XYZ file of C-alpha atoms in Angstrom:
471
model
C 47.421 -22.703 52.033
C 47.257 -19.227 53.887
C 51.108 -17.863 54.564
C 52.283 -15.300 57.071
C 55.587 -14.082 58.372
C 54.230 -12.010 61.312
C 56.139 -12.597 64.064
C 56.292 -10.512 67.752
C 58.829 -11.180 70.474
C 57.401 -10.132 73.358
C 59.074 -9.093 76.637
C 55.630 -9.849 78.254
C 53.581 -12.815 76.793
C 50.211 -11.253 77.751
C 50.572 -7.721 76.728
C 51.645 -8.924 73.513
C 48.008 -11.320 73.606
C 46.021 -8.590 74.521
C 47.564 -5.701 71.991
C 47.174 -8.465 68.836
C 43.240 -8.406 70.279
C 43.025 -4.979 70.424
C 44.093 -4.216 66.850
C 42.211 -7.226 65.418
C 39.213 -5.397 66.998
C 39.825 -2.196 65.723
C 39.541 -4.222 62.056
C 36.482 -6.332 63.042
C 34.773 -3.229 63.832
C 35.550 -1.778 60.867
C 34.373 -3.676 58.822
C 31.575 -4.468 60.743
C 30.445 -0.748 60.825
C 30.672 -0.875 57.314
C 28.105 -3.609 56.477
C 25.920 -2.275 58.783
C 25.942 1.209 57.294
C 24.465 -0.831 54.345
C 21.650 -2.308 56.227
C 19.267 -0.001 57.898
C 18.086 -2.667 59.598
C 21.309 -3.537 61.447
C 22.077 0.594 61.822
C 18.584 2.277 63.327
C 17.469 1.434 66.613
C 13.879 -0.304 67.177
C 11.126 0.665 69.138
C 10.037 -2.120 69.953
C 11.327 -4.605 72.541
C 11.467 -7.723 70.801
C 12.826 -5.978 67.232
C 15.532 -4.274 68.821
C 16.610 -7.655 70.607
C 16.364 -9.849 67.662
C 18.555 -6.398 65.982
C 21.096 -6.714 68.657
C 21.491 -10.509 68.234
C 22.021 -10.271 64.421
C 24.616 -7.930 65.199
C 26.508 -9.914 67.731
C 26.349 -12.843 64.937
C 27.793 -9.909 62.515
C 30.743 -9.173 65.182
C 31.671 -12.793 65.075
C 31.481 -13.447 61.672
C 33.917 -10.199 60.949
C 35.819 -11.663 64.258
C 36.291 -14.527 62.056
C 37.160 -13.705 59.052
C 39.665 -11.226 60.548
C 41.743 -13.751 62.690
C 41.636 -16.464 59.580
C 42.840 -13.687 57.348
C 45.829 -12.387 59.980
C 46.439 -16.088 61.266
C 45.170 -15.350 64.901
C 45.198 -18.905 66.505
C 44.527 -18.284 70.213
C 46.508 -21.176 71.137
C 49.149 -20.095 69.136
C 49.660 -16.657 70.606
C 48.920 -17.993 73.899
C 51.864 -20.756 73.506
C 54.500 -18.480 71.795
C 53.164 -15.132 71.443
C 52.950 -14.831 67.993
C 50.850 -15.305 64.993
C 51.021 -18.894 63.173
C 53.334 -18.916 60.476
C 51.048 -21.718 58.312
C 48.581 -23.625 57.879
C 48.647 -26.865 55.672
C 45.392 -28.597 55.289
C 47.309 -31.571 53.480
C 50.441 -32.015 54.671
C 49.504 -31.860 58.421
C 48.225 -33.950 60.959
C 44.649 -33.582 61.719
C 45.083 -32.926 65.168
C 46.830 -29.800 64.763
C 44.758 -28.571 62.132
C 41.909 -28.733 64.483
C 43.823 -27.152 66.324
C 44.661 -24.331 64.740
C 40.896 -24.164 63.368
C 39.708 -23.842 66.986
C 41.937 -21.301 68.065
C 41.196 -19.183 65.406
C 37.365 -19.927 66.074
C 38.466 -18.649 69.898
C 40.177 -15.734 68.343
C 37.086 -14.337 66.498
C 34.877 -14.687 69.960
C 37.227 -12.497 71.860
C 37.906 -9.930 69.122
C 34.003 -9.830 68.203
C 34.008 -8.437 72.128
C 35.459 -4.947 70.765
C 38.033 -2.373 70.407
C 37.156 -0.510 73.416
C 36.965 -3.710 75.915
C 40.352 -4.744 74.791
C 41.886 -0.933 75.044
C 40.826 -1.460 78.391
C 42.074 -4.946 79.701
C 45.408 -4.041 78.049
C 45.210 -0.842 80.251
C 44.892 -3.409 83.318
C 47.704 -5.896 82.181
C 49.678 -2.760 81.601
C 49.113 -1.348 85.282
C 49.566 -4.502 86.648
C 52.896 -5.293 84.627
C 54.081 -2.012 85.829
C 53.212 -3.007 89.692
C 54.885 -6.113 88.865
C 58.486 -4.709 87.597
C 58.834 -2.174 91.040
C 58.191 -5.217 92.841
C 60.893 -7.245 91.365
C 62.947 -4.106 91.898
C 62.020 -4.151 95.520
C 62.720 -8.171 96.210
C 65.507 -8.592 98.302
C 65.344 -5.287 99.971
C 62.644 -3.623 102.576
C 60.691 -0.700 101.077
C 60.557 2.190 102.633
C 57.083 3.712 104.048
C 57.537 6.821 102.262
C 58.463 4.528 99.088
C 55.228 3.077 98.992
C 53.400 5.918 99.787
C 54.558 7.389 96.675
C 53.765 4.683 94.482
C 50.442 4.899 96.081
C 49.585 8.599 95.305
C 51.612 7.841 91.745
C 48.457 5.642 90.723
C 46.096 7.111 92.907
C 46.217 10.536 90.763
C 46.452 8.755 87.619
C 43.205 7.067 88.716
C 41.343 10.380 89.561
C 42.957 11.301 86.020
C 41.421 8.770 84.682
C 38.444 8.711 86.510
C 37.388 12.585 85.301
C 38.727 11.626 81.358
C 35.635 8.390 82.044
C 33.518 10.774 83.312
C 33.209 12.721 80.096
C 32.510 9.600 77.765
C 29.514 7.536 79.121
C 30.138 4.399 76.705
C 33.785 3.664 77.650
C 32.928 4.478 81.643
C 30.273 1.447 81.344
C 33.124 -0.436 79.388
C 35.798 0.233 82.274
C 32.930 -0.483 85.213
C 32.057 -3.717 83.655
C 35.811 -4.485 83.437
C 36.299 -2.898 86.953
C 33.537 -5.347 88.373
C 35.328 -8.713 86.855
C 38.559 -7.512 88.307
C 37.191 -6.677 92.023
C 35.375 -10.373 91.695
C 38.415 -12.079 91.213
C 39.916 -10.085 93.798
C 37.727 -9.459 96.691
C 35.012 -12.279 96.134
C 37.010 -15.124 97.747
C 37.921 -13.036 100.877
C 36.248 -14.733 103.696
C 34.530 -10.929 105.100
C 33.607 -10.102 101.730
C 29.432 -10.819 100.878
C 29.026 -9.546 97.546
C 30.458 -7.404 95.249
C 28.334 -5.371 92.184
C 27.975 -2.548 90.155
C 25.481 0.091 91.746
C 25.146 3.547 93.019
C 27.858 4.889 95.681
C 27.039 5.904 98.847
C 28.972 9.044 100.567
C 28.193 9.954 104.497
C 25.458 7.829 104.183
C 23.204 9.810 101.050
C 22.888 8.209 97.663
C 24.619 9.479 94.688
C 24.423 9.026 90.677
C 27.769 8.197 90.414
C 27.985 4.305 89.199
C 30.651 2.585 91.219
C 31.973 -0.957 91.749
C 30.287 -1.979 95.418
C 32.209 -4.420 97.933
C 29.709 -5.688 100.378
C 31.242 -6.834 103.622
C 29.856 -8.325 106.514
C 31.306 -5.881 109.132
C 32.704 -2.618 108.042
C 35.626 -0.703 110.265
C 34.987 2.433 111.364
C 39.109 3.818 111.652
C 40.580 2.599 108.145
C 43.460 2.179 110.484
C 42.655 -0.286 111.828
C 42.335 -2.270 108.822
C 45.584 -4.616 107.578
C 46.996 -3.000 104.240
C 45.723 -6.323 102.504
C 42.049 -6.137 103.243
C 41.749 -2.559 102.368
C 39.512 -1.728 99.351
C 41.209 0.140 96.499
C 39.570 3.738 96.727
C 39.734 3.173 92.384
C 40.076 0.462 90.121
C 41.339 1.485 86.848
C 39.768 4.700 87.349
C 36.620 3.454 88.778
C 35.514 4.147 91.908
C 34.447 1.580 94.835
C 32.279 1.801 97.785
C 32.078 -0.584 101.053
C 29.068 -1.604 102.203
C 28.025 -3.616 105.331
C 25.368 -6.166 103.855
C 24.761 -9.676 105.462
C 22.099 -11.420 103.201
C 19.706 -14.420 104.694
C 16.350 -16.014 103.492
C 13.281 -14.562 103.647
C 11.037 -18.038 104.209
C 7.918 -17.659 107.046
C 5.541 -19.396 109.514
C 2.941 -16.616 109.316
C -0.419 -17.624 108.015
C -2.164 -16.768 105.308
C -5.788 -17.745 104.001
C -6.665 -20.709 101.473
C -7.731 -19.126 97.564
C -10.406 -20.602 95.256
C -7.888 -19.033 92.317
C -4.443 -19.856 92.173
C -2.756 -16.443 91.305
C 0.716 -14.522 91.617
C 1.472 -13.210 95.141
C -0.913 -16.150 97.043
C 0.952 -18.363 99.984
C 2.101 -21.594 99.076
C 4.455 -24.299 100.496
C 5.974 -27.879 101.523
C 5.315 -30.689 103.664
C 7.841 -29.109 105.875
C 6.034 -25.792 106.205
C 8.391 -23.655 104.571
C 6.568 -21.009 103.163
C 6.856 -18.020 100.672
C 4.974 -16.835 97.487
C 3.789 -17.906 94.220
C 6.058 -16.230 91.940
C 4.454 -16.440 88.637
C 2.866 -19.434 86.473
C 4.424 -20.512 83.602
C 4.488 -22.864 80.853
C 7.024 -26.107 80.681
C 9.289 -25.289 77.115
C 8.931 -29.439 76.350
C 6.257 -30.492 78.281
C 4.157 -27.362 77.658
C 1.893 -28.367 80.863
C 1.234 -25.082 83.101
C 3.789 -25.023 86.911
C 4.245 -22.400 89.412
C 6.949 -20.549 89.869
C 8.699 -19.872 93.193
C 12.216 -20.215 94.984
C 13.789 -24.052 96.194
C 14.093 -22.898 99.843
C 10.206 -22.241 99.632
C 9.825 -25.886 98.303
C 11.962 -28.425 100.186
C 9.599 -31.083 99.229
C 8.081 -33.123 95.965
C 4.323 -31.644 97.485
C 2.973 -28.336 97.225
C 0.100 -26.803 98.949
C -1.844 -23.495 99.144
C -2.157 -22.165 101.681
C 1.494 -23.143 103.291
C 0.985 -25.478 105.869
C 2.569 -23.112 108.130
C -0.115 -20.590 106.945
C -3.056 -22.982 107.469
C -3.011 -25.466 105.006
C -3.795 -29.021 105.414
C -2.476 -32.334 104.063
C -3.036 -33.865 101.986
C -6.506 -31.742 101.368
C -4.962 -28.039 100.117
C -2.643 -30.468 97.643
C -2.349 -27.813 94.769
C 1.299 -28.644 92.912
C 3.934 -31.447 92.685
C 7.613 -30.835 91.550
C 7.802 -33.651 88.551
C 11.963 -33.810 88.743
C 13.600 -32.916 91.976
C 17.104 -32.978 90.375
C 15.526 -30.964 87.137
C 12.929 -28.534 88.572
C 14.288 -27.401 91.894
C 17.511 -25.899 91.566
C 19.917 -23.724 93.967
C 23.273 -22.310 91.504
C 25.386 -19.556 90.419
C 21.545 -18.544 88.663
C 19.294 -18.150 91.545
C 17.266 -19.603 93.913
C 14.113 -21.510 91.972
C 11.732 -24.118 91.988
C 9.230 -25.003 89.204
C 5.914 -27.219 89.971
C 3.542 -28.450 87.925
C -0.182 -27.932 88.763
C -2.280 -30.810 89.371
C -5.542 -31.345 87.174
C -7.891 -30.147 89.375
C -6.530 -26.798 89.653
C -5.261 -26.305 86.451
C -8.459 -24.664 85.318
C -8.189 -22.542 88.701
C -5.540 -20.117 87.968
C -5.226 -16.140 87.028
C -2.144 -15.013 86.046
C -2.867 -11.365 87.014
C -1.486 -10.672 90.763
C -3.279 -11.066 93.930
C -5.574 -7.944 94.692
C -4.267 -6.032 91.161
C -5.678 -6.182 88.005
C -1.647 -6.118 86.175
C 0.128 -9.153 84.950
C 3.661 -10.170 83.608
C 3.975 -9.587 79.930
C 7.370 -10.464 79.210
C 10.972 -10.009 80.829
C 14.340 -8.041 80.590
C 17.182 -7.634 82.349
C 17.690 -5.385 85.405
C 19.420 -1.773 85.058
C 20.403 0.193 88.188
C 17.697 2.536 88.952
C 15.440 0.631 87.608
C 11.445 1.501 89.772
C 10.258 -2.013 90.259
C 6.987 -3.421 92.051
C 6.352 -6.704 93.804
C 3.324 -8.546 95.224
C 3.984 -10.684 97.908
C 2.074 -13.053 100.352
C 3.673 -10.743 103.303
C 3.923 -7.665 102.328
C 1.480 -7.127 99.446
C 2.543 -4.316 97.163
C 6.137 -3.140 97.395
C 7.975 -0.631 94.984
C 11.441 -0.848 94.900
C 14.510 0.736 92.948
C 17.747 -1.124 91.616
C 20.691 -0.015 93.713
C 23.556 -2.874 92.862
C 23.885 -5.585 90.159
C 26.613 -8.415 90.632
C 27.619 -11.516 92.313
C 26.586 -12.281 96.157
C 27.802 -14.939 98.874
C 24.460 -16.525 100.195
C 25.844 -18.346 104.137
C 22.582 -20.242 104.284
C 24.103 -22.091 100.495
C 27.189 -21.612 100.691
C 27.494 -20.624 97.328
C 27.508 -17.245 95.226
C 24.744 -16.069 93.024
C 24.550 -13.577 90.397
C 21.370 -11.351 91.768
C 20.792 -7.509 92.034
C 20.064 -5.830 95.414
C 16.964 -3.451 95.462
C 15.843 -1.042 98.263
C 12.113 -1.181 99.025
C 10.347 2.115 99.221
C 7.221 2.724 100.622
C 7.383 -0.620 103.115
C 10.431 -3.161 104.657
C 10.966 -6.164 102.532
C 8.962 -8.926 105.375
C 9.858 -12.351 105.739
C 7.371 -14.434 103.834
C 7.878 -12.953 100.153
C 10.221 -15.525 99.058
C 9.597 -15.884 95.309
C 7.687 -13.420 94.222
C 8.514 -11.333 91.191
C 9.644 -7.856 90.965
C 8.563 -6.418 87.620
C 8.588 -3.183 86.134
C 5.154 -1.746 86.713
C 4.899 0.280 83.079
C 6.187 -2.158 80.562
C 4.484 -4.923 82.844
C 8.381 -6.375 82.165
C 9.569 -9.519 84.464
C 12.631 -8.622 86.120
C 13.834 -10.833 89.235
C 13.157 -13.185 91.639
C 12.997 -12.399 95.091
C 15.001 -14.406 97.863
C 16.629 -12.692 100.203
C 16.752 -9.939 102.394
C 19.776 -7.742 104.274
C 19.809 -8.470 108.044
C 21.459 -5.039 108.835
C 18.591 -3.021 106.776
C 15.293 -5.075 105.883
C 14.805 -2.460 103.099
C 17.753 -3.917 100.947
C 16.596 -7.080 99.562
C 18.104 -9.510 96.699
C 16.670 -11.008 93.673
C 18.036 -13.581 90.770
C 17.704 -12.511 87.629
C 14.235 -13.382 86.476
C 15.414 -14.011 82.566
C 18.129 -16.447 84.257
C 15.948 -18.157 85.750
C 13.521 -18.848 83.176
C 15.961 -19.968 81.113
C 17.958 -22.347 83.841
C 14.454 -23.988 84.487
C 13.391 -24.107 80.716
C 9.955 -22.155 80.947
C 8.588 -19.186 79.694
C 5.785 -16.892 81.090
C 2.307 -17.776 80.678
């Protein structure tokens, strides 16, 4: 039987949640940091890509583990604190019903995932509840009675300096600014996503009169933006900081980047080549990769490009012919085409007479995919495409995007082409970074305001979402 007494009465049921979190971390880590101090191999950085991911991944099973044992040891039920705002009191694996024992054994399991998330994510969430409790009390204040202009105005240079305050302390400490963007960019999703003129909102470089800068701000796409800030309703203005982050507005209205233009029949299937449906949608062979279960060899490209069960090369659209230039068939519609919070993709598999046809090094280079890794803004990426050919690019934005043409929102990052527009016709290739040879997204979309800016899912997302891995 473990015992406890600890018992908080909180005036406010979440800062209470959060600040139990927040010390629990500061344990977890702790201890944590003291295994690891004991195991080089958890506390030096590798050189190598796949070593210092497999490191990375023992430690996050470390930071749970710890997690764990620190919420058994303190009584940290989630559901518990959640419910009453306190730690449970006891735990009887005998006398109690089972139901509440699981219970209890899952909240605890619960506990340990949110304090293996750190000391520093939870300082800064309870910084958030605690602003927003704060906002909360002068409201209640206010009910009942009109607030002055000049009242508000002062609350709103009150915690617009202590956001510039906060915003320079940030400045000085790399680690926690990427720890209060990140937390910055879940807040302004929850916020600003839902709002019917709002197109995407991510994390990328800020843009003042126009010029690029380094500083890393939360971005609010919009699909018209106002001149005279005026003019704008008090509710649809964009905070200028979000717990001491700053935001930018941008005017971005995404659409598909599917074509008619043709393009000429190969003897070699190969990244960057023309391909299509029965309905003559057209875009580009992505990449070709292998089937996790079935371990039989499919292109790779986005579901707008394939509408249908048939794939051919060229496109129809781009010359091809039915059912002659037959090169492809999507096994699973439900299974292999898929349009989600992930991305835009399609996987088909090859058919046997061209599955001894295929290169996997791009169209017209002699460089092929290697592996894949997340996106990072700034990131100087290359693509090959069926329109465009060779395109360099650089990572201005990572985040979450409304795509009209779906209806949905996808998690994508938006990348500026360089040394050509981003053409209509380059749906699904791959933009990769040109040094490691590193797979990085999947392109689908392009801005309508600026045909530079283009979008593109996140290429280890997709791989994952349509159970394949590179060839």
């Amino acid at each position: 039987m473990l015992t406890g007494d600890i018992s908080i009465e909180p005036e406010n049921l979440w800062v209470t949640i959060v600040t139990i979190l927040f010390a629990l971390s500061l344990i977890s880590e702790r201890i944590a940091n003291l295994i690891k101090l004991h195991f080089s191999g958890l506390n030096l950085k590798k050189d190598n890509t796949k070593d210092e991911k497999n490191r990375e991944k023992r430690i996050s099973w470390l930071s749970l583990f710890t997690g764990l044992f620190v919420s058994l040891i303190a009584g940290a039920d989630l559901f518990t604190l959640v419910t009453e705002g306190e730690l449970y009191n006891h735990v009887n694996f005998v006398d109690e019903e089972l139901l509440d024992q699981l219970k209890i054994i899952f909240g605890i399991l619960f506990s340990a995932l949110f304090v293996s998330l750190g000391s520093k994510f939870w300082h800064d969430v309870l910084d958030i509840v605690l602003q927003f409790s704060e906002l909360k009390k002068y409201t209640a204040k206010s009910k009942g009675r009109e607030i002055k202009d000049d009242e508000a105005k002062i609350v709103s240079d009150l915690i617009l300096k202590r956001d510039i305050e906060l915003n320079r302390e940030l400045l000085k400490d790399k680690d926690a600014y990427e720890i209060n963007l990140l937390a910055a960019y879940e807040f302004a999703k929850i916020k600003y996503l839902n709002k019917v003129w709002v197109t995407g909102v991510d994390v990328g470089f800020k843009y003042t009169n126009g010029i690029k800068t380094d500083i890393a701000a939360v971005r609010i796409h919009v699909n018209k933006k106002q001149a005279n800030k005026i003019e704008i309703p008090e509710s649809e203005r964009v905070l200028p900081y979000i717990n001491g982050i700053e935001t930018d507005v941008i005017e971005s209205n995404f659409t598909l980047t599917s074509t008619v233009d043709p393009k000429s029949k190969v003897e070699i299937l190969q990244p960057g080549i023309s391909i299509g449906d029965i309905h003559k949608n057209t875009g580009t062979l992505g990449l070709l990769v292998e089937h996790v279960d079935r371990k039989t060899l499919h292109l790779l490209t986005n579901a707008h490009v394939l509408k249908s069960a048939d794939v051919f090369q060229p496109g129809l659209a781009d010359g091809g012919s039915h059912p002659g230039d037959l090169v492809a068939r999507i096994i699973d519609i439900s299974v292999d085409r898929k349009v989600n919070l992930k991305g835009d993709m399609a996987i088909a598999e090859i058919v046997d007479s061209w599955k001894d046809k295929v290169l996997l090094e791009f169209v017209n280079t002699t460089e092929k995919i290697v592996d894949f890794r997340k996106a990072a803004r700034g990131d100087k990426l290359k693509k090959v495409g069926k329109e465009s050919d060779v395109t360099e690019g650089e990572v201005e934005g990572i985040g979450t995007y409304y795509i009209p043409n779906y209806g949905i929102k996808m998690e994508a990052f938006q990348i500026r082409a360089k040394n050509k527009k981003t053409v209509p016709g380059d749906s699904g290739s791959v933009w990769y970074d040109p040094q490691t040879k590193s797979g990085v997204g999947l392109h689908f979309s392009v801005t309508k305001e600026d045909d530079s800016l283009a979008l593109a899912c996140h290429l280890d997302a997709v791989l994952e979402e349509m159970n394949v891995t590179i060839k």
